[in-house]
Amino acid sequence: MAGVRVTSVDWQRSGNGAAHHTQEYPCPELVVRRGQPFRLTLDLSGDLDSEETLIFTVETGPKASEALHTKAVFQTAELEVGDAWTAVKESQTESSMSVSLASPPDAVIGRYQLSARASSRRRHSDRKLGEFVLLFNPWCPEDDVFLASEEERQEYVLNDSGIIFRGVEKHIRAQGWNYGQFEEDILDICLSILDRSPSHQDDPATDVSHRHNPIYVTRIISAMVNSNNDWGVVQGQWQGKYGSGTSPLHWRGSVAILQKWFKSRFKPVKYGQCWVFAGVMCTVLRCLGIATRVVSNFNSAHDTDKNLSVDKYVDSFGRTLEDLTEDSMWNFHVWNESWFARQDLGPSYNGWQVLDATPQEESEGVFQCGPTSVTAIREGDVHLAHDGPFVFAEVNADYITWLWNEDESRERVYSDTKKIGRCISTKAVGSDSRVDITGLYKYPEGSRKERQVYSKAVKKLFGVEARGRRTWIRRAGGRGLWREDLLEPATKPSITGKFKVLEPPVLGHDLQLALCLTNLTSRAQRVQVNLSGATILYTRRPVAEILHESHAVKLGPQEEKKIPVAISYSQYKEDLTEDKKILLAAMCFVSKGEKLLVEKDITLEDFITIKVLGPATVGVAVTVEVTVVNPLLEKVEDGVLMVEGSGLLQGQLSIEVPSLQPQEKALVQFNITPSKSGPRQLQVDFVSHHFPDIKGFVIVDVATAK
């Protein structure tokens, strides 16, 4: 007897999609999550005998094998058993059977081939039923990526848009980002990122077998999102010149970047900076089922020589000496956190893990960073895998300013120390507000606990006891040699200084500030003030000098004086970068050799408003009204609105803005037709060759069609 054959399968995509929270994926295959049953109905060529079972085979990757856990063979039973693949018979008719399949909660994720045969048929008569995709499962308590809160799962796994915080510590700005993990082809692209990694190219079968582990998968993705060392997704560029590609600030989301990489046969997409790398990595990890968020760290240290201090060298005008300054403090830096268990470190280090795809420093010979346990950073356990010292320094390093003299000697300069690692921020769950999560990374600045953690980190890093908060570990004259050297802090001078903004700094307008100097003593003092100003990138790298002047100031006892500082639009317009940032510095030389450096980071303001005129409903056109202003004192004729939003419109929309006279306001209307319900993010950028992009976004609540 030939036996019963399996003739076809109903994947029950709708029911399985709802149960597995995968109904938003538009791909033709079934998408399910590991550790959770999914139902199939199989059509049979006849009636199975009561002793007969169906034998299923699932396989993923090349050279799939049971030894590598990339293949499993299992048969229908009445009950689920253990931590293996199972098939439970739910019901049977003469010509069909409903079964419930389940993978173990630590199954390898990826695209699987499913085949089946009746137990009475020969081993090689398996019927290939098709492919399905298996993802990580934050809803499954036994999965390493399990996240207990449903609100957090909705935000960190299923939300396809978000907010990235940029700017400066005193002026944090929200930028919308379209993650778009459920857009066409994105799941395929995310799986192909894993397949393009050097680990996969070197040993595909072993690489696939490691894909059960979120530690392994996230580390691979952190390397593959940048293009250093491999054919990764995004190429970084921090020089302010983007002629051969797209400026990092032009991107509004990850979808266009990932699709471009895929369609160009894996050619790195030009260009990205930190928030672009973080936005793309968030898309990939949410798509694969790992709860992930984007985090911004203000005054972020890039400690190249790993001595827990950022050393900045300046000249007598407070200008950064680029050739001497290897370390840097960025206005902000953006990375990711993903939520999973650390089976390699132990349960105390479960939870949020730092991952950073921005190519800053190599780790194990590759530009990758993380996963680093946030708890380990807070507790000073910097010796634990992976990349603890670098992340610890990003939020804890000290910022030291040195005056470099013409005779090549150097001396400490008192500066109202920029505290590293401020206002660490992420988007709130279920709303657009900013949440400060600095307390997850470190204890309160200056507290006893913070000093203890710093000392512990120093001991783990350098094997020396920290003498108080300020043990300085410095490179000796010969590179690569270490010595311990307790530096005396710079003498606190007898004057104070601060830049005050007299009018809000607006793009296209003149800047009006004052340097306020106060004599703290009861005697008169003379102060030599050297002022400089430069347009900068968000990494605080100077682009062009726009101010250079000196003042001799006499301060009476306890007197405060204001030195006016004016920078006209014509002074900065040619050299302003798309970051819209200017750095002012005043190096003050007081009698008795005292020195004071006063700095001010300025971000220029701009203006755009977006209104949705009326209720938004799936399948019904609704009008959007955008108000823009020409920020310049000259005519602008090439203005365009660039519009994007997952579930609100297909791809991107480009709308011409009428010619605008200097500082003229314009209203522009257009229609969108939402395709998905729920809160949706609409991004609108006002773009012109004459000024940096002016970016805005609005959340549109879309109702289901009645």
XYZ file of C-alpha atoms in Angstrom:
706
model
C 0.000 0.000 0.000
C 1.370 3.401 -1.032
C 0.051 5.134 2.099
C -1.548 8.518 2.616
C 0.158 11.579 1.162
C 0.066 15.189 2.362
C -1.182 17.103 -0.674
C -1.275 20.749 0.498
C -1.241 23.011 3.538
C -3.365 25.921 4.797
C -0.964 28.091 6.821
C -3.853 29.899 8.576
C -1.985 33.168 8.214
C -4.722 35.330 9.685
C -5.221 33.366 12.923
C -1.520 32.644 13.405
C -0.587 36.245 12.586
C -2.948 37.600 15.245
C -1.792 35.070 17.878
C 1.902 35.740 17.156
C 1.627 39.532 16.667
C 2.993 39.123 13.142
C -0.029 40.102 11.047
C 1.637 43.358 9.964
C 4.410 41.592 8.005
C 3.375 41.779 4.329
C 5.502 38.853 3.072
C 3.836 35.842 1.403
C 5.173 33.299 3.927
C 3.785 32.653 7.368
C 5.704 34.571 10.061
C 5.569 33.154 13.600
C 7.492 33.485 16.869
C 9.455 30.790 18.643
C 8.250 28.944 21.735
C 4.584 29.403 20.790
C 2.214 27.013 18.937
C 0.971 27.811 15.432
C -1.819 25.973 13.651
C -1.825 24.394 10.197
C -4.464 22.448 8.296
C -3.061 19.701 6.060
C -4.973 18.215 3.142
C -4.419 14.464 2.859
C -4.919 12.060 -0.038
C -6.898 9.754 2.229
C -7.757 8.805 5.805
C -4.877 8.106 8.205
C -5.019 4.838 10.152
C -5.327 5.257 13.899
C -1.715 4.029 14.406
C -0.331 6.301 11.714
C 1.259 9.660 12.488
C 2.526 12.531 10.420
C 6.281 13.091 10.499
C 7.429 16.703 10.055
C 10.860 18.024 9.132
C 11.930 21.652 9.626
C 15.258 22.927 8.287
C 16.990 26.298 8.188
C 20.230 27.403 6.560
C 22.714 25.438 4.459
C 23.752 21.919 5.526
C 20.975 21.826 8.126
C 21.583 19.178 10.785
C 20.043 17.980 14.011
C 23.482 18.215 15.665
C 23.573 21.962 14.964
C 19.883 22.393 15.938
C 19.149 23.717 12.430
C 17.019 20.683 11.592
C 14.359 18.794 13.529
C 12.310 15.696 12.715
C 9.235 15.117 14.896
C 5.839 13.474 14.681
C 2.288 14.179 15.737
C 1.513 13.307 19.332
C -1.391 13.925 21.659
C 0.646 16.153 24.012
C 3.466 18.681 23.780
C 6.739 17.370 25.166
C 9.848 19.110 26.505
C 12.037 21.683 24.820
C 11.932 20.249 21.316
C 9.880 20.884 18.196
C 6.429 19.366 18.694
C 3.325 18.640 16.635
C 0.003 18.082 18.357
C -2.966 16.670 16.433
C -5.995 18.866 17.125
C -8.664 17.399 14.832
C -8.986 15.090 11.840
C -11.486 14.411 9.054
C -11.335 11.887 6.208
C -9.108 14.109 4.083
C -7.545 16.691 6.397
C -5.847 17.152 9.730
C -5.400 20.232 11.920
C -2.112 20.265 13.794
C -0.443 22.665 16.182
C 3.328 22.978 15.706
C 5.637 24.645 18.220
C 9.355 25.355 18.275
C 11.434 25.371 21.437
C 11.845 28.859 22.964
C 15.559 28.809 22.066
C 15.120 27.710 18.439
C 17.312 29.218 15.736
C 15.490 32.158 14.115
C 15.239 32.587 10.360
C 13.560 31.138 7.275
C 12.569 27.467 7.572
C 11.570 24.821 5.042
C 8.692 22.602 6.259
C 8.003 19.135 4.867
C 5.800 16.268 6.025
C 4.931 12.611 5.301
C 2.765 9.935 6.776
C 4.689 7.483 8.983
C 3.713 4.590 6.677
C 5.503 6.180 3.719
C 9.175 5.797 2.891
C 11.651 8.200 4.502
C 12.482 10.004 1.238
C 8.882 10.682 0.283
C 8.584 13.921 2.296
C 6.230 16.435 0.747
C 7.749 19.948 0.729
C 4.986 22.185 2.093
C 6.741 25.531 1.790
C 8.607 28.063 3.886
C 7.846 29.990 7.066
C 9.850 32.535 9.065
C 10.544 32.072 12.786
C 11.326 35.134 14.933
C 12.356 35.880 18.529
C 9.383 35.999 20.903
C 9.206 38.719 23.600
C 5.742 37.341 24.554
C 7.168 33.925 25.555
C 8.396 33.743 29.200
C 10.943 31.037 28.306
C 12.531 33.058 25.478
C 15.709 34.990 26.397
C 14.137 38.113 24.846
C 10.975 37.914 27.005
C 9.648 41.321 28.075
C 6.897 41.211 30.702
C 5.058 44.484 29.964
C 2.539 44.489 27.098
C 2.801 48.302 26.770
C 6.573 47.995 26.361
C 6.202 45.193 23.811
C 3.814 47.375 21.799
C 6.352 50.231 21.874
C 9.672 48.436 21.520
C 8.693 45.600 19.155
C 5.577 46.651 17.227
C 5.777 50.463 16.965
C 7.027 51.228 13.444
C 7.918 54.870 14.138
C 9.686 56.717 16.899
C 11.620 59.758 18.034
C 15.369 60.348 18.143
C 16.623 63.127 20.424
C 19.346 65.412 19.076
C 20.722 68.893 19.792
C 22.661 70.020 22.859
C 22.168 69.291 26.546
C 20.419 72.604 27.240
C 18.324 72.460 24.076
C 17.204 68.918 23.231
C 15.166 68.537 20.038
C 12.971 65.644 18.898
C 13.329 64.237 15.389
C 10.808 61.757 13.978
C 12.079 58.476 12.525
C 10.203 55.932 10.411
C 11.435 52.473 11.479
C 9.063 50.784 9.016
C 9.855 47.218 10.080
C 6.594 46.009 8.503
C 7.157 47.646 5.109
C 7.559 45.635 1.881
C 10.722 43.446 1.766
C 12.095 44.712 5.102
C 11.929 41.305 6.836
C 13.700 39.687 3.853
C 16.343 42.419 3.950
C 16.906 41.993 7.708
C 17.454 38.245 7.264
C 19.825 38.903 4.366
C 21.876 41.256 6.593
C 22.654 38.211 8.748
C 23.548 36.203 5.628
C 25.944 38.903 4.366
C 27.996 38.961 7.570
C 31.616 37.748 7.439
C 30.748 35.038 10.017
C 28.171 33.618 7.615
C 30.422 33.913 4.577
C 33.208 32.048 6.451
C 31.115 29.215 7.912
C 27.414 29.422 7.009
C 26.198 26.304 8.832
C 27.849 27.225 12.154
C 26.761 30.866 11.864
C 23.108 29.880 11.391
C 23.310 27.502 14.367
C 24.237 30.473 16.615
C 21.157 32.451 15.615
C 19.199 31.137 18.589
C 21.188 33.523 20.785
C 20.243 37.231 20.939
C 23.763 38.075 22.205
C 25.243 36.644 19.003
C 22.624 38.066 16.638
C 22.727 41.615 18.046
C 26.540 41.745 17.967
C 26.528 40.649 14.298
C 23.900 43.307 13.469
C 25.915 46.028 15.255
C 28.819 45.224 12.907
C 26.681 44.876 9.769
C 24.700 48.133 10.039
C 27.953 50.050 9.375
C 29.997 49.319 6.258
C 33.443 49.146 7.914
C 35.024 45.650 7.634
C 32.181 44.245 5.531
C 29.504 44.997 2.949
C 27.371 46.521 5.655
C 24.369 48.772 5.197
C 25.439 52.369 5.898
C 28.691 54.225 5.245
C 29.602 56.867 7.832
C 30.766 60.378 6.978
C 31.659 63.088 9.515
C 33.473 65.598 7.295
C 30.406 67.688 6.402
C 30.798 66.830 2.675
C 28.132 64.571 1.207
C 28.372 65.314 -2.530
C 28.598 61.675 -3.648
C 25.667 60.529 -1.502
C 22.808 61.638 0.743
C 23.407 63.888 3.747
C 22.710 62.001 7.009
C 20.134 64.680 7.922
C 18.115 64.049 4.739
C 17.032 60.563 5.852
C 13.626 60.395 7.539
C 13.697 56.690 8.327
C 15.289 53.300 7.730
C 13.122 51.934 4.911
C 14.679 53.867 2.011
C 18.179 53.031 3.316
C 17.548 49.284 3.686
C 15.775 49.040 0.316
C 18.581 50.943 -1.412
C 21.212 48.625 0.102
C 19.261 45.541 -0.986
C 18.471 46.751 -4.504
C 22.086 47.798 -5.144
C 23.194 44.233 -4.346
C 24.550 45.130 -0.915
C 26.496 48.279 -1.766
C 26.866 50.473 1.356
C 24.457 53.424 1.375
C 26.038 56.876 1.646
C 25.873 58.484 4.247
C 25.058 58.004 7.908
C 25.906 59.477 11.295
C 25.101 58.082 14.726
C 21.314 58.565 14.701
C 21.083 56.950 11.240
C 23.014 53.852 12.387
C 20.826 53.660 15.513
C 17.587 54.146 13.561
C 18.494 51.381 11.096
C 19.587 48.982 13.850
C 16.332 49.613 15.725
C 14.382 48.661 12.578
C 16.366 45.444 12.071
C 16.147 44.242 15.680
C 12.437 45.087 16.111
C 11.812 43.308 12.819
C 13.570 40.168 14.104
C 11.528 40.311 17.318
C 13.950 41.813 19.861
C 12.598 44.717 21.946
C 14.815 47.679 21.022
C 14.879 51.423 21.627
C 17.008 54.378 20.524
C 18.959 56.211 23.240
C 20.688 59.628 23.049
C 23.585 60.560 25.343
C 24.354 64.291 25.581
C 27.995 65.375 26.037
C 29.121 61.930 24.947
C 32.792 61.029 25.338
C 34.779 59.365 22.577
C 37.767 58.226 24.618
C 40.218 56.955 22.002
C 43.078 56.127 24.385
C 40.858 54.447 27.007
C 42.110 56.441 29.989
C 38.668 57.614 31.181
C 39.468 61.202 30.285
C 38.714 63.361 27.270
C 41.665 65.711 26.782
C 40.964 68.827 24.734
C 43.849 71.080 23.656
C 43.122 74.728 22.888
C 45.112 77.792 21.851
C 45.058 81.243 23.451
C 41.674 81.977 21.784
C 40.053 78.796 23.088
C 40.119 77.209 19.618
C 40.402 73.409 19.542
C 43.769 72.213 18.228
C 42.629 69.332 16.033
C 46.054 67.810 15.458
C 46.653 67.410 19.216
C 43.144 66.494 20.331
C 42.519 62.775 19.714
C 39.665 62.395 22.172
C 36.396 64.211 21.637
C 33.164 65.063 23.367
C 30.213 64.992 20.988
C 27.210 67.277 21.608
C 25.234 64.051 21.549
C 25.683 60.437 20.512
C 22.921 57.969 19.697
C 22.976 54.208 20.270
C 20.473 51.398 20.905
C 19.365 49.323 23.838
C 17.848 45.871 23.391
C 16.162 43.815 26.100
C 17.299 40.232 26.709
C 18.807 37.841 29.236
C 22.579 37.496 29.611
C 23.058 33.751 29.964
C 26.817 34.410 29.645
C 26.964 36.836 32.610
C 24.178 35.764 34.958
C 20.695 37.077 35.819
C 21.878 40.309 37.533
C 22.870 41.599 34.082
C 19.613 40.739 32.286
C 17.536 43.562 30.822
C 18.665 46.499 28.697
C 21.882 45.977 26.726
C 23.768 48.752 24.891
C 24.426 48.151 21.178
C 26.150 50.729 19.003
C 26.476 50.386 15.221
C 28.318 53.711 14.759
C 31.874 52.788 13.718
C 33.981 54.511 16.400
C 36.478 51.966 17.719
C 37.247 48.363 16.788
C 36.193 45.536 19.092
C 37.835 42.144 18.460
C 39.154 43.591 15.191
C 35.717 44.694 13.945
C 33.784 47.962 14.156
C 31.051 46.682 16.470
C 29.967 47.522 19.991
C 27.957 45.522 22.493
C 25.896 44.029 23.809
C 26.990 45.780 27.015
C 24.772 45.331 30.067
C 23.447 48.705 31.259
C 23.475 47.311 34.809
C 27.175 46.427 34.411
C 27.918 50.030 33.366
C 26.016 51.431 36.364
C 27.838 49.087 38.747
C 31.317 49.645 37.214
C 31.667 46.016 36.056
C 33.555 47.114 32.965
C 35.460 43.823 32.585
C 32.345 41.965 31.429
C 31.557 41.229 27.766
C 31.234 43.201 25.555
C 32.974 46.611 25.248
C 32.287 47.793 28.807
C 35.253 50.220 29.029
C 34.230 52.144 25.906
C 30.578 52.513 26.939
C 31.524 53.357 30.546
C 33.764 56.162 29.263
C 31.002 57.514 26.999
C 28.929 58.349 30.068
C 31.597 58.741 32.785
C 34.871 60.104 31.375
C 36.245 63.407 32.664
C 36.604 66.406 30.387
C 39.936 68.208 30.748
C 41.012 71.349 28.912
C 44.668 72.087 28.266
C 46.140 75.359 27.027
C 48.890 74.547 24.521
C 51.524 77.244 24.614
C 53.753 78.312 21.751
C 56.780 76.739 23.464
C 54.843 73.403 23.324
C 54.296 73.340 27.084
C 50.769 72.702 28.335
C 48.806 73.751 31.403
C 45.411 72.933 32.840
C 42.720 75.512 32.210
C 39.762 75.955 34.516
C 36.564 75.373 32.626
C 33.093 75.056 34.070
C 33.539 71.375 33.438
C 31.239 69.957 30.859
C 29.860 66.950 32.617
C 30.050 63.894 30.379
C 26.941 61.725 30.038
C 24.055 64.115 30.627
C 20.311 63.840 29.934
C 20.506 60.278 28.587
C 17.179 60.181 26.762
C 14.728 57.882 25.027
C 11.142 58.121 23.808
C 8.478 57.376 26.430
C 6.340 54.251 26.122
C 3.062 55.158 24.420
C 3.768 58.884 24.026
C 6.108 61.360 22.334
C 7.614 62.736 25.506
C 11.275 62.375 26.453
C 12.271 60.102 29.332
C 15.557 60.751 31.148
C 17.202 57.377 31.845
C 20.571 58.702 33.119
C 19.868 56.932 36.438
C 20.002 53.546 34.672
C 23.613 54.260 33.629
C 25.076 55.892 36.725
C 24.417 56.904 40.297
C 23.803 60.618 41.045
C 26.816 62.774 40.127
C 29.009 63.375 43.196
C 27.274 60.773 45.381
C 29.271 58.318 47.470
C 27.973 55.419 45.370
C 29.066 57.125 42.131
C 32.610 57.577 43.526
C 32.718 53.922 44.595
C 31.660 52.752 41.119
C 34.245 54.991 39.452
C 36.996 53.587 41.721
C 35.844 50.044 40.995
C 35.934 50.692 37.226
C 39.451 52.198 37.463
C 40.649 49.149 39.392
C 39.095 46.738 36.877
C 40.546 48.684 33.926
C 44.020 49.506 35.178
C 44.607 47.357 38.246
C 45.220 50.380 40.488
C 43.365 51.818 43.443
C 41.591 55.088 42.700
C 42.438 57.851 45.168
C 39.027 59.483 45.380
C 37.035 60.351 42.268
C 40.045 61.837 40.524
C 42.657 59.227 39.848
C 44.074 60.060 36.444
C 45.582 57.296 34.411
C 47.639 58.902 31.697
C 49.702 57.726 28.820
C 53.381 58.324 29.481
C 55.618 59.870 26.791
C 56.009 56.524 25.037
C 52.757 55.360 23.431
C 51.246 52.281 24.949
C 52.968 52.669 28.347
C 50.812 53.501 31.316
C 51.624 55.305 34.510
C 49.509 56.545 37.349
C 49.583 60.274 37.883
C 47.314 62.161 40.266
C 46.724 65.446 38.472
C 46.089 68.594 40.388
C 42.841 70.151 39.158
C 43.139 73.569 37.513
C 43.050 76.460 39.967
C 39.606 77.974 40.271
C 40.041 81.560 39.067
C 38.873 84.691 40.874
C 36.410 85.596 38.118
C 33.464 83.741 36.601
C 32.221 83.938 33.041
C 29.126 82.945 31.129
C 27.724 83.540 27.643
C 24.117 84.791 27.672
C 21.871 84.657 24.616
C 20.098 88.029 24.342
C 17.689 86.993 21.575
C 16.697 83.461 20.520
C 19.250 82.293 17.917
C 17.239 81.853 14.706
C 18.503 80.427 11.407
C 18.985 83.266 8.903
C 19.197 86.005 11.563
C 22.064 87.804 13.292
C 23.106 86.416 16.677
C 23.146 88.689 19.739
C 24.931 87.471 22.867
C 26.917 88.851 25.767
C 29.883 87.465 27.655
C 29.155 88.207 31.337
C 32.276 88.407 33.508
C 32.079 88.756 37.307
C 34.923 89.717 39.636
C 34.655 87.535 42.757
C 37.238 89.589 44.725
C 37.232 92.930 46.533
C 40.087 94.262 44.402
C 40.055 95.578 40.830
C 41.262 93.126 38.164
C 42.366 93.354 34.559
C 41.266 90.572 32.207
C 42.485 89.873 28.672
C 39.577 88.241 26.769
C 40.241 86.400 23.493
C 36.970 85.504 21.737
C 36.541 82.973 18.956
C 33.560 81.395 17.239
C 33.269 78.559 14.725
C 30.605 76.637 12.913
C 30.824 73.025 14.092
C 29.528 69.522 13.424
C 27.565 67.781 16.196
C 30.836 66.035 17.100
C 32.067 69.566 18.051
C 34.626 69.393 15.268
C 35.208 72.966 14.010
C 34.414 73.648 10.347
C 35.208 77.351 9.861
C 36.118 80.272 12.098
C 33.491 83.051 12.078
C 34.616 85.207 15.029
C 38.055 86.305 16.270
C 38.468 89.348 18.527
C 40.192 90.502 21.706
C 39.102 92.788 24.556
C 40.982 94.260 27.512
C 38.489 94.440 30.389
C 38.871 96.172 33.732
C 36.641 94.747 36.480
C 36.071 96.757 39.660
C 35.622 94.980 43.023
C 32.666 92.495 42.777
C 31.750 94.084 39.430
C 29.897 92.285 36.629
C 30.503 93.440 33.064
C 28.836 92.396 29.813
C 30.890 92.255 26.633
C 28.540 92.302 23.628
C 29.110 89.547 21.056
C 27.438 89.934 17.668
C 27.644 87.505 14.736
C 25.846 88.564 11.575
C 24.069 86.101 9.276
C 26.590 86.918 6.529
C 29.408 85.810 8.867
C 28.041 82.282 9.342
C 25.803 81.579 6.339
C 28.477 80.124 4.041
C 29.975 77.804 6.643
C 26.973 76.641 8.676
C 26.671 72.855 8.544
C 23.405 70.926 8.440
C 23.796 70.474 12.200
C 23.066 74.252 12.516
C 25.588 74.542 15.368
C 28.029 77.270 16.416
C 30.614 77.032 19.219
C 31.719 80.228 20.998
C 34.818 80.297 23.194
C 36.328 82.996 25.423
C 39.788 82.418 26.820
C 40.202 84.803 29.768
C 43.667 85.600 31.179
C 43.455 87.091 34.670
C 46.284 88.631 36.674
C 48.496 86.202 38.653
C 48.437 83.718 35.788
C 44.818 82.551 36.279
C 43.037 81.284 33.190
C 39.368 80.652 32.502
C 37.788 79.103 29.405
C 34.098 79.871 28.796
C 32.274 77.927 26.057
C 28.768 78.020 24.593
C 27.225 75.596 22.099
C 24.434 77.223 20.077
C 21.877 75.439 17.895
C 20.002 77.716 15.496
C 16.217 77.539 15.657
C 13.874 77.019 12.708
C 10.109 76.755 12.213
C 7.583 74.359 10.645
C 4.037 73.412 11.716
C 1.966 70.468 10.484
C -1.822 70.137 10.937
C -4.150 67.335 9.864
C -7.449 68.935 8.861
C -10.119 66.525 10.022
C -10.318 62.929 11.266
C -8.086 60.311 9.615
C -9.642 56.992 8.567
C -8.176 53.990 6.738
C -8.836 54.273 2.998
C -10.172 57.861 3.136
C -8.162 60.856 1.899
C -7.475 63.560 4.484
C -5.871 66.988 3.987
C -2.605 67.984 5.669
C -1.669 71.661 6.019
C 1.971 72.639 6.484
C 3.147 76.137 7.423
C 6.725 77.043 6.533
C 8.727 80.255 6.706
C 11.647 81.291 4.535
C 14.232 81.772 7.310
C 16.540 83.884 5.164
C 16.861 87.543 4.292
C 16.906 86.551 0.626
C 14.418 85.030 -1.834
C 14.093 81.197 -1.927
C 12.745 79.614 -5.107
C 13.704 75.940 -4.808
C 11.758 74.953 -1.653
C 10.320 71.428 -1.526
C 8.378 69.500 1.129
C 9.533 65.887 1.534
C 6.829 63.753 3.162
C 7.056 60.224 4.615
C 5.054 58.041 6.982
C 4.507 54.266 7.285
C 0.824 53.400 6.990
C -0.027 56.924 5.784
C 1.408 56.989 2.268
C 3.349 54.714 -0.071
C 7.044 55.629 -0.237
C 7.894 59.340 -0.197
C 6.013 62.390 -1.454
C 7.704 65.492 -2.892
C 5.688 68.747 -3.024
C 6.951 72.020 -4.474
C 6.728 75.113 -2.261
C 5.943 78.382 -4.087
C 8.703 81.000 -4.372
C 9.171 82.759 -0.998
C 10.291 86.331 -0.380
C 12.663 86.977 2.573
C 11.035 85.668 5.789
C 7.730 85.100 3.964
C 5.328 82.491 5.365
C 3.531 79.935 3.142
C 0.711 77.425 3.670
C 0.984 74.222 1.630
C -1.810 71.622 1.520
C -1.767 68.042 0.257
C -3.779 64.845 0.763
C -2.767 61.509 2.275
C -4.789 58.274 2.322
C -3.941 56.127 5.373
C -3.646 52.372 4.827
C -3.191 51.308 8.480
C -5.039 52.228 11.669
C -3.627 53.369 15.012
C -1.181 56.186 15.835
C 0.959 56.909 12.750
C 3.888 59.311 12.399
C 3.869 61.771 9.487
C 7.207 63.451 8.775
C 7.506 66.629 6.724
C 10.860 68.271 5.903
C 11.221 71.697 4.260
C 14.231 71.313 1.955
C 16.212 73.898 -0.046
C 19.794 74.269 -1.278
C 19.960 77.609 0.567
C 19.621 76.342 4.162
C 19.803 73.094 6.182
C 16.671 70.898 6.179
C 13.890 72.105 8.489
C 12.332 68.982 9.982
C 8.943 68.369 11.575
C 6.583 65.522 12.418
C 3.082 64.962 13.763
C 1.279 61.882 15.110
C -1.907 61.042 13.191
C -4.484 58.833 14.956
C -6.038 56.758 12.183
C -9.421 55.126 12.780
C -10.475 51.829 11.208
C -12.948 52.207 8.348
C -16.527 51.492 9.458
